[in-house]
PDB file of C-alpha atoms in Angstrom:
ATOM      1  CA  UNK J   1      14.015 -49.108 -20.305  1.00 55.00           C
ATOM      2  CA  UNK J   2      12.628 -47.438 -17.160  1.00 51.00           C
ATOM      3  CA  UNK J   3       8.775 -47.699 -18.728  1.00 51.00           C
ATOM      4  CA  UNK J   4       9.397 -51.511 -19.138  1.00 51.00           C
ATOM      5  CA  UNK J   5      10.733 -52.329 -15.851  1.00 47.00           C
ATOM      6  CA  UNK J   6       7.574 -50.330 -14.157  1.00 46.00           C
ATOM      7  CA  UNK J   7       5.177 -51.902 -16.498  1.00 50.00           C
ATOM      8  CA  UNK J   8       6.749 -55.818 -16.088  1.00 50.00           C
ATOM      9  CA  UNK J   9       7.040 -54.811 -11.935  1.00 49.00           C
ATOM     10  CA  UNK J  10       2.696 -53.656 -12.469  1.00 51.00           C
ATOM     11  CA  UNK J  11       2.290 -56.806 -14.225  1.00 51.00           C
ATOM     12  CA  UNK J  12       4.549 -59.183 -11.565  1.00 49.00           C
ATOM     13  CA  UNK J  13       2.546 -57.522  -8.535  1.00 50.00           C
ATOM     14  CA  UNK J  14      -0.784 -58.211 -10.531  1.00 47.00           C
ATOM     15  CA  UNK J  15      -0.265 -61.577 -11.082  1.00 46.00           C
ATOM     16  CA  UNK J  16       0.908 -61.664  -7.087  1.00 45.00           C
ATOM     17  CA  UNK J  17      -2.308 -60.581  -5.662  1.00 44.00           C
ATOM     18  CA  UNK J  18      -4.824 -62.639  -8.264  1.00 42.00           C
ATOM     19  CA  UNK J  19      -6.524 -65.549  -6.780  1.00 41.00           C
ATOM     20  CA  UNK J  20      -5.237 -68.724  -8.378  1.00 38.00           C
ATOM     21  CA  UNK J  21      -5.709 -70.894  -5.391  1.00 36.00           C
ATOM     22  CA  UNK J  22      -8.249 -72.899  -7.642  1.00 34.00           C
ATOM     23  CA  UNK J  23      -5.478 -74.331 -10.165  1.00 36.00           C
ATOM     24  CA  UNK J  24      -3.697 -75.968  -7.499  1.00 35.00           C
ATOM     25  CA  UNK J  25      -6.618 -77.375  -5.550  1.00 34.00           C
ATOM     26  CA  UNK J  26      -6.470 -81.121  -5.668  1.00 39.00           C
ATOM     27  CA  UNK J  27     -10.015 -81.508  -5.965  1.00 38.00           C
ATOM     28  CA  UNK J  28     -10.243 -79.161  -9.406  1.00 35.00           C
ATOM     29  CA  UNK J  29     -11.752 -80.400 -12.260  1.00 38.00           C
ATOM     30  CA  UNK J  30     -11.118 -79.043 -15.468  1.00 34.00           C
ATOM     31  CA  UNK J  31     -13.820 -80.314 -18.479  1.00 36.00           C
ATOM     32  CA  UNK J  32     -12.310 -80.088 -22.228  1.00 36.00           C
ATOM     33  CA  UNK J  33     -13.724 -77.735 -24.379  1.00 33.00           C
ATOM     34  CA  UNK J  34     -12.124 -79.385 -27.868  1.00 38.00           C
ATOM     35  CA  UNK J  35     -14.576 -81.310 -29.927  1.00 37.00           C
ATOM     36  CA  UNK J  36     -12.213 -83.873 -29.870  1.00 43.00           C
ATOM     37  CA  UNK J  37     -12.437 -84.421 -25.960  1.00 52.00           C
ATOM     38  CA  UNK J  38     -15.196 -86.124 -23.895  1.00 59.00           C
ATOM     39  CA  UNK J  39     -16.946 -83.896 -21.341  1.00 57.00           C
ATOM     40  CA  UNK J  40     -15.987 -85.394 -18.377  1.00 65.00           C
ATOM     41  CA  UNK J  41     -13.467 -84.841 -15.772  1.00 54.00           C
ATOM     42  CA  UNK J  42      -9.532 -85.211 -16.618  1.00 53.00           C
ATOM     43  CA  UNK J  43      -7.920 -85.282 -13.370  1.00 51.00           C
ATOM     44  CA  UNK J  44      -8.416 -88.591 -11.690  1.00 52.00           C
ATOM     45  CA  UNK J  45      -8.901 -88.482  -7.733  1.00 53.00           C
ATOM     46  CA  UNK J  46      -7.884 -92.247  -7.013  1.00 52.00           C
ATOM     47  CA  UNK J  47      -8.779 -93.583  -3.475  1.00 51.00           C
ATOM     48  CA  UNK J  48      -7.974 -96.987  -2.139  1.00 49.00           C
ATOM     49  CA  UNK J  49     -10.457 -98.577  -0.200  1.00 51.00           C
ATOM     50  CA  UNK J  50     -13.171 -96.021  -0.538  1.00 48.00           C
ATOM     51  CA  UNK J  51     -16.521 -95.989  -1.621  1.00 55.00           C
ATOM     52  CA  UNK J  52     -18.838 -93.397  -2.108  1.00 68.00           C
ATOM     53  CA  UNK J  53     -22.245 -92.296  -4.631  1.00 78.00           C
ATOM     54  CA  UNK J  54     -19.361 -90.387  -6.571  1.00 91.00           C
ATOM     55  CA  UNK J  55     -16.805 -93.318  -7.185  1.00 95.00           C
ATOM     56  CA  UNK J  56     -16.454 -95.604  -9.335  1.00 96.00           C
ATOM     57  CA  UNK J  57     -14.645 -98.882  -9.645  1.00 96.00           C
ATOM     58  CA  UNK J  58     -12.670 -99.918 -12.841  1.00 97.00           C
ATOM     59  CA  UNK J  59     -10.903-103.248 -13.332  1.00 97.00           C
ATOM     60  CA  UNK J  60      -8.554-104.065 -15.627  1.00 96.00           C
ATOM     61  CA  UNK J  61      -8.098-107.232 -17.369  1.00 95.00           C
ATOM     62  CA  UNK J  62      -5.641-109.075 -19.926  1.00 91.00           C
ATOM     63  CA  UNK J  63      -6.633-111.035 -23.349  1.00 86.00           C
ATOM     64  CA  UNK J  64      -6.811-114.212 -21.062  1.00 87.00           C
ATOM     65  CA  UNK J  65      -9.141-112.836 -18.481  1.00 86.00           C
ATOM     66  CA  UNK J  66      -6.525-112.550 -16.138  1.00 91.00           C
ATOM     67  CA  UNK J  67      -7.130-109.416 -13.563  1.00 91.00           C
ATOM     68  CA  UNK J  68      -4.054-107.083 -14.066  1.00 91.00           C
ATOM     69  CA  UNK J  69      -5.281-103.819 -11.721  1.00 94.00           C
ATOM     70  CA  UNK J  70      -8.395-102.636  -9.839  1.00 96.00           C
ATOM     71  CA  UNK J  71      -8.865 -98.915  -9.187  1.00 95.00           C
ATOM     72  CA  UNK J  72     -10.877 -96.317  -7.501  1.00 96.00           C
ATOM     73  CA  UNK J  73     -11.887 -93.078  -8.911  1.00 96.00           C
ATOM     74  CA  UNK J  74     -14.487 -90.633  -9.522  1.00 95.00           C
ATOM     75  CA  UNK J  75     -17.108 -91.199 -11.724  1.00 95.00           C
ATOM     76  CA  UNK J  76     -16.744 -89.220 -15.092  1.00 95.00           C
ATOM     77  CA  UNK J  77     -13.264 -89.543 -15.147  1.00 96.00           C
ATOM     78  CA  UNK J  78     -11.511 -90.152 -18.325  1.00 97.00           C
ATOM     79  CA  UNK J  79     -10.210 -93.488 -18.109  1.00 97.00           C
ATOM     80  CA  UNK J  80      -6.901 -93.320 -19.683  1.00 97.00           C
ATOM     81  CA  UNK J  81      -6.442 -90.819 -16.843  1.00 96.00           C
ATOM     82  CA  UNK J  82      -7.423 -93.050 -14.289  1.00 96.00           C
ATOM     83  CA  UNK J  83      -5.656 -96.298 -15.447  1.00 96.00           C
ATOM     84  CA  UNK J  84      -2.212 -94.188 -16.337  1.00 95.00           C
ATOM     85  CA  UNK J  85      -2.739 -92.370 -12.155  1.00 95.00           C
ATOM     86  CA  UNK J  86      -3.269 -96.291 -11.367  1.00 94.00           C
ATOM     87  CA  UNK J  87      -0.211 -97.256 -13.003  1.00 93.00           C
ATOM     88  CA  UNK J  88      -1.543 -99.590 -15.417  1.00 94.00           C
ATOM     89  CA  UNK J  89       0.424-100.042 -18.729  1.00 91.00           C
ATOM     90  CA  UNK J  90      -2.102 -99.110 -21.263  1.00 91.00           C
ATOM     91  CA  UNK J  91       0.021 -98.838 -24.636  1.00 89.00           C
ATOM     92  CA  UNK J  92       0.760-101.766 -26.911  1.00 77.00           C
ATOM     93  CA  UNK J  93       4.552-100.793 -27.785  1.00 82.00           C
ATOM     94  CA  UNK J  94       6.896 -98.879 -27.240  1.00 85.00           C
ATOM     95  CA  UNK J  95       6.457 -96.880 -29.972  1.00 82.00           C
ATOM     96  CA  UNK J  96       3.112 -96.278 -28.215  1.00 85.00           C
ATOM     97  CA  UNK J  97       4.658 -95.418 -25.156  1.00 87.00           C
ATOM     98  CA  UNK J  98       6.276 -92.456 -26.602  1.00 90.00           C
ATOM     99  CA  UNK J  99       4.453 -91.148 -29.083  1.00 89.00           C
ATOM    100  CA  UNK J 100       1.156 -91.339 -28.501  1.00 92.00           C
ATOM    101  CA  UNK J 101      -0.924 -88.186 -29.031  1.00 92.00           C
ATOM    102  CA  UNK J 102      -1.862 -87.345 -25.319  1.00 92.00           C
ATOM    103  CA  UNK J 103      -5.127 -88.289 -25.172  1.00 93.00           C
ATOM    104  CA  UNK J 104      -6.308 -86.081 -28.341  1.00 93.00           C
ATOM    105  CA  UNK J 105      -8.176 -89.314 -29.779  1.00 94.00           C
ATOM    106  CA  UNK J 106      -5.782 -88.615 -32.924  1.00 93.00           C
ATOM    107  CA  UNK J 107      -3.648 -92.251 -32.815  1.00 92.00           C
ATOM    108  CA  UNK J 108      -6.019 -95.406 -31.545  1.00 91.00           C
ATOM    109  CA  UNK J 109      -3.035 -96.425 -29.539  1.00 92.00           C
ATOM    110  CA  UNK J 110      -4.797 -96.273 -26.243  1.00 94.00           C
ATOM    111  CA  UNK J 111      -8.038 -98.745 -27.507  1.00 94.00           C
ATOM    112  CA  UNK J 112      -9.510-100.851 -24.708  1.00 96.00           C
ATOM    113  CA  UNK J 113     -12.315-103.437 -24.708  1.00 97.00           C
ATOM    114  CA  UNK J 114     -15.411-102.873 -22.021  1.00 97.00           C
ATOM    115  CA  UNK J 115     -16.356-106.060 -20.674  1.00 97.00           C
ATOM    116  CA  UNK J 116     -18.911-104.949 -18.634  1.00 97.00           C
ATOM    117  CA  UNK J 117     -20.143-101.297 -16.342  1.00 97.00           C
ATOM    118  CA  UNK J 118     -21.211 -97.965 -18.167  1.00 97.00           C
ATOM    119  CA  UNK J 119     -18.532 -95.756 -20.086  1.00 97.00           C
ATOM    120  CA  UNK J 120     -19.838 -92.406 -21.959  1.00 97.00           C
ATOM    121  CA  UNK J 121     -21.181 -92.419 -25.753  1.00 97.00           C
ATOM    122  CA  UNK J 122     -18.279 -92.818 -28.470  1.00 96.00           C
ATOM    123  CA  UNK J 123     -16.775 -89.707 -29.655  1.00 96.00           C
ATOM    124  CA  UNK J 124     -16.532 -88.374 -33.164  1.00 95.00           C
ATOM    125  CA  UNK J 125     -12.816 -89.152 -32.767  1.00 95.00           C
ATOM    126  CA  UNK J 126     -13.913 -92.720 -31.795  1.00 96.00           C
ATOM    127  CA  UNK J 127     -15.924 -93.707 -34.220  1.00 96.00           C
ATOM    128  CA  UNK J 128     -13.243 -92.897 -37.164  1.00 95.00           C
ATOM    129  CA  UNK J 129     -10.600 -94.896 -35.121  1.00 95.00           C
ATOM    130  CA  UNK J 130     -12.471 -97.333 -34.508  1.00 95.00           C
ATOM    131  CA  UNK J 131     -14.336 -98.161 -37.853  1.00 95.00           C
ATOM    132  CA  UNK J 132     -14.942-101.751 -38.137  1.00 94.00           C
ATOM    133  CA  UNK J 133     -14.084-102.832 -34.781  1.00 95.00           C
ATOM    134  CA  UNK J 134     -16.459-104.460 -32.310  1.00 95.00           C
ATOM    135  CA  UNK J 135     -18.877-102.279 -30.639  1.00 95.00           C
ATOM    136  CA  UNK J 136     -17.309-102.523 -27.745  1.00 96.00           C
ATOM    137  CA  UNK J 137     -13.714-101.647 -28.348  1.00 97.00           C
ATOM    138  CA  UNK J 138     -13.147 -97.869 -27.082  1.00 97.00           C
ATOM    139  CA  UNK J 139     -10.286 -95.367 -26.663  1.00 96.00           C
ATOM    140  CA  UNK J 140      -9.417 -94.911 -23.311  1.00 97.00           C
ATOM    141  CA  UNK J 141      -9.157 -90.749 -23.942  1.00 97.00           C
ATOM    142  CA  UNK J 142     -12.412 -90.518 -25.065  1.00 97.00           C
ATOM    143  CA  UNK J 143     -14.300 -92.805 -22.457  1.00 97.00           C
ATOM    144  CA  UNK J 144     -15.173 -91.189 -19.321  1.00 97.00           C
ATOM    145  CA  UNK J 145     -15.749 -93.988 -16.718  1.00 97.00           C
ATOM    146  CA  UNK J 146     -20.258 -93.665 -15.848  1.00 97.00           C
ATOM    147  CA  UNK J 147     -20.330 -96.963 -13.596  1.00 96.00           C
ATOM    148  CA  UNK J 148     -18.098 -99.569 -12.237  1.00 97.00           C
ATOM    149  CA  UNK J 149     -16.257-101.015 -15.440  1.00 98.00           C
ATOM    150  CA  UNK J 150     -14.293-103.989 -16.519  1.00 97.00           C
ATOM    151  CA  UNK J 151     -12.303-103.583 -19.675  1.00 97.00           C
ATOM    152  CA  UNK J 152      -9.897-105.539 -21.341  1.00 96.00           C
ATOM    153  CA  UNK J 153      -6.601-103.885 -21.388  1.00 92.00           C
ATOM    154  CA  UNK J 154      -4.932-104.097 -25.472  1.00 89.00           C
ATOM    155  CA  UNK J 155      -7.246-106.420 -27.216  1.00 90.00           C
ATOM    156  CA  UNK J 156      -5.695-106.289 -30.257  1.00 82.00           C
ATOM    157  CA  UNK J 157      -2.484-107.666 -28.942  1.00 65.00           C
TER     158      UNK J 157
END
């Protein structure tokens, strides 16, 4: 019992002294390594107001053209990360709501349609989804955001 308690107390001051500053840095960035992922950025920094080489603007709009949101963030952000930090309702149901897959690019539940701006090549994950859709439908977990966008939140609905 004695052996455990010194080796858990080695481990505990290890972990005390190790630099993890980075993980909690607002300004991290942490790039997907799955195949299913884009390679882009999946924290969202969303500003209002500003405007920079490095930001991007997306707008959202409804079936009838309607504007529902307009956001800031940094380009190659994934743009389901940007719209759900914006607070924009992205999922068609609520069965949607709650079991989507997370942004795997596993369930299509998240599909958007860009209107206009520069969003990342379709994924592997994409193009199964979205077999015999428009070209311009795209899932919102796979697209990171290249330009200022306009997309058309739930087409399908």
């Amino acid at each position: 019992a004695r052996k455990i308690a010194v080796t858990a107390m080695a481990m505990a001051m290890a972990m005390a002294t190790a630099d993890v500053s980075f993980a909690f840095s607002p300004s991290a960035r942490f790039t997907p390594s799955s195949s299913r992922s884009p390679s882009c950025v999946s924290t969202p920094s969303l500003r209002s107001g500003a405007t920079s080489l490095n930001m991007a603007t997306v707008k959202v709009v409804d079936k009838s053209g309607g504007q529902v949101a307009q956001l800031q963030c940094d380009r190659e952000t994934i743009l389901r990360d940007a719209m759900l930090a914006g607070k924009v309702d992205l999922y068609y149901t609520m069965k949607g709501k709650l079991f989507n897959c997370g942004g795997g690019g596993n369930c299509g539940t998240c599909k958007v349609d860009l209107v206009s701006g520069n969003l990342s090549p379709r994924t592997a994950a994409e193009e199964k989804l979205l077999k015999g859709c428009p070209p311009s439908f795209r899932l919102a977990c796979q697209s990171c955001v290249m330009s200022d966008v306009t997309v058309r939140n739930k087409p399908d609905a």
